Short mmCIF file of C-alpha atoms in Angstrom, two decimals:
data_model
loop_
_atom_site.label_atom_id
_atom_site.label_comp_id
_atom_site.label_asym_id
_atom_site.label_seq_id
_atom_site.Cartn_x
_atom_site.Cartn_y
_atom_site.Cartn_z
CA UNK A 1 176.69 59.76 54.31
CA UNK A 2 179.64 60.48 56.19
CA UNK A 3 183.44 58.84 54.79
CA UNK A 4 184.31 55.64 55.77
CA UNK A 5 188.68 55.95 55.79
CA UNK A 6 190.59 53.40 55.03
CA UNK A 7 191.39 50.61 57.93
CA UNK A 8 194.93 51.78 57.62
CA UNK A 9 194.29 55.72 58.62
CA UNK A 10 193.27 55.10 62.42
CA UNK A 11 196.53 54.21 63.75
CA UNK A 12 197.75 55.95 66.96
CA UNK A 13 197.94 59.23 65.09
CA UNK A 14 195.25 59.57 61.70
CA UNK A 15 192.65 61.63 60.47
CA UNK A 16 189.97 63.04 61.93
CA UNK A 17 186.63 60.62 62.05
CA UNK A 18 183.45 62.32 61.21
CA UNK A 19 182.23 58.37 61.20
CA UNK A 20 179.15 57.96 63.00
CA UNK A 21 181.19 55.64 65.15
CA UNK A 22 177.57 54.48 66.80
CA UNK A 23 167.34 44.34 72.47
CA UNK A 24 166.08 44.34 75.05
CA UNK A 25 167.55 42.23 77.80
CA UNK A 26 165.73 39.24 79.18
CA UNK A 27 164.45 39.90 82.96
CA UNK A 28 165.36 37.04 84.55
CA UNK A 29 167.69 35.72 87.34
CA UNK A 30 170.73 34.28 85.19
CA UNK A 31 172.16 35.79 82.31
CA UNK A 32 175.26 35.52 80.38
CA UNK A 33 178.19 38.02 78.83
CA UNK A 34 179.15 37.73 75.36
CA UNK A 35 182.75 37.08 75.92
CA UNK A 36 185.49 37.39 73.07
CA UNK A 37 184.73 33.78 72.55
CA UNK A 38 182.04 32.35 73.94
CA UNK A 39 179.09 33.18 76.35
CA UNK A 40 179.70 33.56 80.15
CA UNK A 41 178.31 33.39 83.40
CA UNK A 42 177.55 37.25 84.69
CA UNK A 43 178.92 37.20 88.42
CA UNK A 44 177.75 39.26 91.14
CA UNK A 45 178.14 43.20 91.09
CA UNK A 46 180.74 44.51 93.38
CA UNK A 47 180.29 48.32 94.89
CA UNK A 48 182.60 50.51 93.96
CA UNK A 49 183.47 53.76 96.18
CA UNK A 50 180.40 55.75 94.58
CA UNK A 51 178.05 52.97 96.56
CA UNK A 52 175.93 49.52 95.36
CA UNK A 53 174.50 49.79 91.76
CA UNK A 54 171.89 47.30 90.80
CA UNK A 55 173.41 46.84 87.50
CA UNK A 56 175.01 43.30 88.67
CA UNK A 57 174.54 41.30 85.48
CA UNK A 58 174.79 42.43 82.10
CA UNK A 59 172.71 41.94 78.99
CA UNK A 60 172.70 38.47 77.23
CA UNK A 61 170.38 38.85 74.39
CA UNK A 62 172.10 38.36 70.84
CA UNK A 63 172.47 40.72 69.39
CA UNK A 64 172.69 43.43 71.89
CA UNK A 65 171.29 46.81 71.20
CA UNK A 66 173.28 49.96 71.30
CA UNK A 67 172.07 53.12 71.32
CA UNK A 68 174.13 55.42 69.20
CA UNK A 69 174.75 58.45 70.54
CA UNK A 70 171.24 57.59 72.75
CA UNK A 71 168.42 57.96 70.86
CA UNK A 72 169.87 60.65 68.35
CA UNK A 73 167.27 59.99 66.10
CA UNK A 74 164.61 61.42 67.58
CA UNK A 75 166.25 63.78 70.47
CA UNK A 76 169.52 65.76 69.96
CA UNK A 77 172.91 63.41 70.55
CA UNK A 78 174.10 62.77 73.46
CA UNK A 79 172.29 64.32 76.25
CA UNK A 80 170.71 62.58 79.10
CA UNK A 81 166.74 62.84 77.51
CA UNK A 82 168.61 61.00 74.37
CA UNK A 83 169.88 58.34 76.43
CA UNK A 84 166.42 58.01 78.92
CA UNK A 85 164.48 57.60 75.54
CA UNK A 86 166.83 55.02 74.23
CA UNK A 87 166.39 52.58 77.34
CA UNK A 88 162.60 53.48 77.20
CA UNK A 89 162.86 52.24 74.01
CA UNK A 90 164.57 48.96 74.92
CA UNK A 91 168.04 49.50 74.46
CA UNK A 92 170.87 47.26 76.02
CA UNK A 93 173.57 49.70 76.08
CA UNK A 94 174.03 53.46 75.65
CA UNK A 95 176.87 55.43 74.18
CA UNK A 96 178.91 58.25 75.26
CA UNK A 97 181.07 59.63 73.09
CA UNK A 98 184.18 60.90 75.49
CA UNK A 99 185.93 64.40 74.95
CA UNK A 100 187.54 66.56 77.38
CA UNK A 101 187.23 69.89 79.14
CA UNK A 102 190.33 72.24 80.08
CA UNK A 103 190.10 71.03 83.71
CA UNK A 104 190.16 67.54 82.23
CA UNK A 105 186.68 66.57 83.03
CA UNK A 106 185.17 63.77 80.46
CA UNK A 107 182.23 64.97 78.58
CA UNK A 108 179.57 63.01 76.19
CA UNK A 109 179.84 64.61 72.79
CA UNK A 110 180.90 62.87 68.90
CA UNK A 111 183.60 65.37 68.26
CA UNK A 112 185.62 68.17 70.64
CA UNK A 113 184.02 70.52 67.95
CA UNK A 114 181.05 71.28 69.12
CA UNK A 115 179.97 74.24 66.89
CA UNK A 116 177.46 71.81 65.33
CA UNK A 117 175.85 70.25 68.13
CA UNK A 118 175.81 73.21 70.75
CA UNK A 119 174.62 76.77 70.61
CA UNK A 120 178.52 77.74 71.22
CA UNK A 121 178.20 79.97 68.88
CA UNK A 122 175.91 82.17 69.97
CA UNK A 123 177.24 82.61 73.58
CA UNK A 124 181.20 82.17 72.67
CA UNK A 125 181.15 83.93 69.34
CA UNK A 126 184.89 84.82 70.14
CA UNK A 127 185.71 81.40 71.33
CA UNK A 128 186.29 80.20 67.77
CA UNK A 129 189.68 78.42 66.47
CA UNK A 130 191.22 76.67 64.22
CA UNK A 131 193.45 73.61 64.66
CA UNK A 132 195.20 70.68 63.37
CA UNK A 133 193.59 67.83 65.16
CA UNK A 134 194.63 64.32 63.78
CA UNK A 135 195.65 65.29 60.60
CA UNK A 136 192.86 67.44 59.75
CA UNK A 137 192.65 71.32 59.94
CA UNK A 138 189.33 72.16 61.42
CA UNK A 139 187.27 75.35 62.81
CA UNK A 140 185.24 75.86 65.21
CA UNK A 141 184.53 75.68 69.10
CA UNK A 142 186.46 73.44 71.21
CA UNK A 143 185.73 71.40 74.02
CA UNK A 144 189.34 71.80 75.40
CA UNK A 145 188.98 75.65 75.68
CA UNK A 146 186.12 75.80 78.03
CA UNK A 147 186.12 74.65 81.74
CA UNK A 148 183.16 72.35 82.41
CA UNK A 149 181.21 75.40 84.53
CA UNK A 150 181.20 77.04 81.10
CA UNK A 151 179.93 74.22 78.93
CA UNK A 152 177.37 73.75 81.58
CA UNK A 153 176.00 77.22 80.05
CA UNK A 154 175.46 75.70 76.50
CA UNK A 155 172.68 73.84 75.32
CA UNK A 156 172.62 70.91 72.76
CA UNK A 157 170.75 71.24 69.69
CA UNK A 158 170.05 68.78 66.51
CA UNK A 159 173.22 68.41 64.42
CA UNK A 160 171.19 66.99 60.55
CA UNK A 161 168.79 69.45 59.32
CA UNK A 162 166.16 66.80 58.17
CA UNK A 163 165.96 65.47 61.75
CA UNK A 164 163.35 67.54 64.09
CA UNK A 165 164.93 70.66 66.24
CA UNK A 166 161.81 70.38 68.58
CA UNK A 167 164.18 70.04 71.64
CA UNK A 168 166.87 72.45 70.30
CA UNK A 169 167.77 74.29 73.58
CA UNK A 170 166.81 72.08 75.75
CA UNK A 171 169.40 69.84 77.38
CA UNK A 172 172.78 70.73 78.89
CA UNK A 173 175.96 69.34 77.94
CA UNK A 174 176.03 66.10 80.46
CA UNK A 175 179.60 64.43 81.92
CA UNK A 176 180.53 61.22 81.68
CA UNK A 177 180.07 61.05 85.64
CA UNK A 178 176.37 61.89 85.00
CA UNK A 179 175.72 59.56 82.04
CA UNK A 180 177.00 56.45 84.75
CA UNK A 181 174.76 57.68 87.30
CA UNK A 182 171.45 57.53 84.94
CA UNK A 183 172.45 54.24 83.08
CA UNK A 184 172.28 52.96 87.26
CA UNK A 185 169.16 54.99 87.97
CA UNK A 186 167.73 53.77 84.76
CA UNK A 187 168.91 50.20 85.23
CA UNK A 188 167.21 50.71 89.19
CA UNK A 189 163.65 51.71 87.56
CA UNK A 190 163.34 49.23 84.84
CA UNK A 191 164.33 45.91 86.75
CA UNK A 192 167.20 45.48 84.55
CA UNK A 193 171.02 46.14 83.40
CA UNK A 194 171.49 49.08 81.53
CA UNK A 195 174.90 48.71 79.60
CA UNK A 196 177.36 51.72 78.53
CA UNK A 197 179.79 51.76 75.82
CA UNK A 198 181.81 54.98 76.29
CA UNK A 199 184.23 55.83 73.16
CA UNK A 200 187.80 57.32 73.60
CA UNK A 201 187.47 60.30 70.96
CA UNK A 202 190.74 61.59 69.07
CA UNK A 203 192.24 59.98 72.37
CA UNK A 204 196.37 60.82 70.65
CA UNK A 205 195.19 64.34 70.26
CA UNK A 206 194.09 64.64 73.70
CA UNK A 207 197.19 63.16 75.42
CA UNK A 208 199.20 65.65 73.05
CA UNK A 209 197.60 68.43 74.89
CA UNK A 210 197.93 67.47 78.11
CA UNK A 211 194.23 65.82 78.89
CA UNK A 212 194.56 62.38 78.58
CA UNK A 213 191.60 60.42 78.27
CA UNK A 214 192.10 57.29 79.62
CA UNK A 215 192.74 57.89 83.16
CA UNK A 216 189.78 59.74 84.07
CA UNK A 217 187.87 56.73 81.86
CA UNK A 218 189.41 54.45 84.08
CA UNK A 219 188.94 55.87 87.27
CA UNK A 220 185.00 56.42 86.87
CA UNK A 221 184.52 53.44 85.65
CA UNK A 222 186.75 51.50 88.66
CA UNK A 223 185.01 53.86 91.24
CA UNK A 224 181.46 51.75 90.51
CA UNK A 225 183.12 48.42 90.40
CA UNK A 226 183.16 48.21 86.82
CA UNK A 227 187.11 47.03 86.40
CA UNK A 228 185.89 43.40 85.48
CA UNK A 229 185.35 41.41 81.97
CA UNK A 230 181.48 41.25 82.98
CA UNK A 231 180.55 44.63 83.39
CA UNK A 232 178.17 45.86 81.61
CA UNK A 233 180.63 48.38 79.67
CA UNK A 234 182.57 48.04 76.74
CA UNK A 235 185.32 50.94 76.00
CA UNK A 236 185.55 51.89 71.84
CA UNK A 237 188.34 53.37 69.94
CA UNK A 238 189.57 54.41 66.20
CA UNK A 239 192.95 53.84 67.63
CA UNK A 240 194.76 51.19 67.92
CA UNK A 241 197.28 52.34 69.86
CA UNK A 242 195.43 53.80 73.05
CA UNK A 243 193.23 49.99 73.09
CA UNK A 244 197.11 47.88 73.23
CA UNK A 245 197.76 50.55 76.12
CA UNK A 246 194.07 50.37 77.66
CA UNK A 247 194.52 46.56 77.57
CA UNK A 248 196.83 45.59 80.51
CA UNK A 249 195.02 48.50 82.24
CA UNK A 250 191.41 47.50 82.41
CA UNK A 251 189.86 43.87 82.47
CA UNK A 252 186.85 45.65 80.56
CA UNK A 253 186.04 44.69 77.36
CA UNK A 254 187.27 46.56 74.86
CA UNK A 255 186.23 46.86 70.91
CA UNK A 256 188.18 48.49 67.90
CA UNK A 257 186.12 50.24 65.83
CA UNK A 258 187.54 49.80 61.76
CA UNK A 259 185.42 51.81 58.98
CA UNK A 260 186.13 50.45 55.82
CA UNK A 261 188.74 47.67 54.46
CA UNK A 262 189.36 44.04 54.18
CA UNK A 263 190.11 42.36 57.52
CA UNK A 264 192.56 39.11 57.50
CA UNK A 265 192.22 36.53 59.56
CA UNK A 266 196.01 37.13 60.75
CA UNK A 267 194.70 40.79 60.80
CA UNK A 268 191.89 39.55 63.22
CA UNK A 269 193.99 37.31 64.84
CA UNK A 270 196.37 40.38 65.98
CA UNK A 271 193.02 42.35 66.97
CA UNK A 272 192.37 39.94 69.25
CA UNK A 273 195.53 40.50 71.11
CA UNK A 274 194.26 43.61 72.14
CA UNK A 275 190.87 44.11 71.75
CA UNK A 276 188.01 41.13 72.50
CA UNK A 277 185.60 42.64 69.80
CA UNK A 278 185.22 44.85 66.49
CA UNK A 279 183.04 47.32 65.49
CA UNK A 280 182.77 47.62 61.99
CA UNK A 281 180.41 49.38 59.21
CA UNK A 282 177.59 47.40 57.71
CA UNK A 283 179.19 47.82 54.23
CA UNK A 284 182.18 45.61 55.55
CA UNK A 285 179.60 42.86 55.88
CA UNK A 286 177.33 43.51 52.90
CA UNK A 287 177.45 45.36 49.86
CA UNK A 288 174.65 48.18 48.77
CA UNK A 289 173.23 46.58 46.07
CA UNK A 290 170.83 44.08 46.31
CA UNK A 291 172.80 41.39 44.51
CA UNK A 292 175.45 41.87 47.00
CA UNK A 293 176.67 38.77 48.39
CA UNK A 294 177.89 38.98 52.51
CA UNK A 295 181.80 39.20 53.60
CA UNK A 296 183.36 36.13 55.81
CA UNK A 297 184.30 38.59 58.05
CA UNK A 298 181.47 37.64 61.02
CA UNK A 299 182.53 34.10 60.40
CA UNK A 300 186.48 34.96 60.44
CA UNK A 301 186.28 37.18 63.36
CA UNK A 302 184.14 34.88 65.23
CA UNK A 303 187.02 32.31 64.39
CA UNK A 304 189.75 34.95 66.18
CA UNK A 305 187.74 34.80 69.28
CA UNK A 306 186.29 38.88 68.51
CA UNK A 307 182.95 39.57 68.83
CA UNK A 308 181.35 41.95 66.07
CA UNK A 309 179.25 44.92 66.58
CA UNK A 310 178.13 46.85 63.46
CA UNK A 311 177.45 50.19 63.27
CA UNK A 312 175.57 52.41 62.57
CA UNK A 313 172.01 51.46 61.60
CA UNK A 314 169.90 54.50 60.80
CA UNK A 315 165.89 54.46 58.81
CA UNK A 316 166.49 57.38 56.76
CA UNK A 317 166.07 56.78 53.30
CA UNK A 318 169.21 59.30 52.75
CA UNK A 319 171.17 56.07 54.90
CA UNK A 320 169.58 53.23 53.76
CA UNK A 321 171.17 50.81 51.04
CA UNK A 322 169.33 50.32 48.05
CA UNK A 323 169.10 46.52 49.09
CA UNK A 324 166.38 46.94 51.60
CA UNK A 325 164.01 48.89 49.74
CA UNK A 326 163.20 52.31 51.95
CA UNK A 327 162.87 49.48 54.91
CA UNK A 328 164.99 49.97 57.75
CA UNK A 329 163.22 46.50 59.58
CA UNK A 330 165.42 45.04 56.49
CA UNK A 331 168.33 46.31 57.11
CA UNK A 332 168.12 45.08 60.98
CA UNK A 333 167.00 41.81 60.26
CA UNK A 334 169.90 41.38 57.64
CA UNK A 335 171.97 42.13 60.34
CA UNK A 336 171.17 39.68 62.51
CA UNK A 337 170.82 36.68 59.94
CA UNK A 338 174.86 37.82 59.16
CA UNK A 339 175.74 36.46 63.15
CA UNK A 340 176.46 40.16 64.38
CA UNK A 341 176.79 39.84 68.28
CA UNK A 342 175.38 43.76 68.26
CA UNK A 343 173.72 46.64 66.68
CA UNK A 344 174.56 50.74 66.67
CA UNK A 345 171.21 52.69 65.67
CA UNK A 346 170.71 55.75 66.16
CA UNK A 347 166.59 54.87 66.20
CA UNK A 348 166.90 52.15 68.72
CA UNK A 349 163.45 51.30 68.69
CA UNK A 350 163.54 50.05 64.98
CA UNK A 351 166.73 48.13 66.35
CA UNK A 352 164.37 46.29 69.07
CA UNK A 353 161.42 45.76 66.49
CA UNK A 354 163.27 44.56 63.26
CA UNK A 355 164.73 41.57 65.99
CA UNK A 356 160.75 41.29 67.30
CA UNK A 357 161.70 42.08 70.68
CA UNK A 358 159.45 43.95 73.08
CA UNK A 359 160.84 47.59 74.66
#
């Protein structure tokens, strides 16, 4: 399992997060927004620059389903097949993980390391670093030492070695630009919204170098009309500090994500000034053991006016608490009875059938 920090190490500058940080929607005329506080009327999409999208309501179903990292559990993270199989499977929203390029493009990948997840190796052998990023000393193959037309020469493969590497090879390194662009085409086909939930990676880092996150996040997102508190996007960080900046920048909803720690109300209550939502692990709500008894926290953030997404929700034995004996429908279905407003799997269609919806 991969370290949860504490709540205090993901200030504006902390260490590096190898945190896997990450229901169907009703087809139907009307539906309604999970707000910070309350549910709200979805108004009507507005084109952005980039032309109409037919995403012009957003999914209302509680609790929504995220796709972490797409469908990493059965094709490699984040690449466009990954996120295609995850609305297949009845997924609400999809989630990019953001990184840059040297010419500042925004690409979907967990980490700006991508030794792991890429065959970088193999066709940049002399590409490799090392560097101090957040704290942490770390070496490999960076993101933000290739242009974009040389990451568009490297293909994704399967990061765990118990997962299958079937589709190793397969699928290019997509952009951020590109992941919009199928969550509309995919929205299009199915009849319905299909929501994204892009996360601001080592976002401090990136501004120290010169490649700044934010405004490119901003400007793709305002270029399809998605500057509002209804779109169907909500924008995740480990940082504190680029969320209080993002927040008189965007009206998009935006969600801290906090690994491990006890959460005040005042705590919550100063979230809320900057973020309308948290996303938290499940340990935070519920212990491992089966005589574990649930945290307030659902019922205290609630109380702040934050919503709370949980993360991440994966049916490997090697993930799964001891509570839910080997069943991962358990661990779903736990989730829900807690009051979460939505769920991170990486196997999004064990998300959709542990809360008996249909795909």
């Amino acid at each position: 399992m991969e370290p949860m920090p504490s709540i205090h190490s993901r200030a504006s500058v902390g260490p590096l997060s190898r945190l896997a940080g990450w229901k169907s929607a009703r087809r139907c005329t009307a539906i309604a927004l999970l707000t910070a506080t309350s549910l709200v009327s979805a108004c009507q999409h507005r084109s952005g620059s980039s032309g109409p999208t037919s995403r012009a309501m957003v999914p209302s179903a509680r609790p929504i389903v995220i796709a972490h990292r797409g469908a990493s559990g059965h094709r490699p993270e984040h690449t466009l097949a990954a996120y295609t199989l995850a609305v297949q499977m009845g997924a609400d929203y999809i989630e990019p993980d953001l990184v840059s390029t040297k010419d500042g493009v925004l690409v979907a990948r967990h980490e700006n390391e991508i030794g792991g997840t890429t065959d970088v190796a193999e066709r940049f052998p002399d590409r490799r670093r090392h560097k101090a990023i957040d704290g942490d000393t770390i070496t490999g193959w960076f993101t933000e030492d290739f242009t974009l037309t040389e990451l568009r020469t490297l293909r994704a493969k399967e990061r765990l070695p118990f997962r299958s590497h079937a589709y190793d090879g397969q699928y290019p390194v997509p952009t951020f630009e590109e992941v919009l662009a199928l969550a509309d085409s995919l929205g299009r086909a199915r009849g319905r919204v299909v929501g994204v939930y892009p996360e601001t990676k080592h976002p401090t880092y990136f501004r120290s170098i010169g490649l700044p996150l934010e405004p490119a996040l901003l400007r793709a997102l305002t270029a399809r009309g998605f500057d509002r508190p209804d779109a169907p996007v909500f924008i995740q960080s480990f940082e504190d500090g680029n969320l209080r900046a993002l927040r008189p920048q965007t009206r998009v909803p935006l969600i801290y994500l906090i690994g491990a720690g006890t959460l005040s109300p005042d705590k919550l209550r100063d979230i809320a000034t900057f973020a309308n939502g948290i996303g938290v692990h499940q340990r935070m709500l519920v212990g491992a053991d089966s005589s574990a008894t649930p945290t307030p926290l659902v019922r205290d953030a609630h109380a702040a006016g934050l919503q709370v997404h949980v993360w991440t929700l994966r049916s490997e034995p090697v993930f799964l608490a001891k509570r839910y004996g080997g069943d991962p429908l358990a661990e779903v279905r736990e989730m829900q009875r807690l009051g979460v407003d939505g769920i991170f799997g990486d196997f999004p269609d064990i998300v959709v059938k542990g809360l008996s919806r249909a795909p």
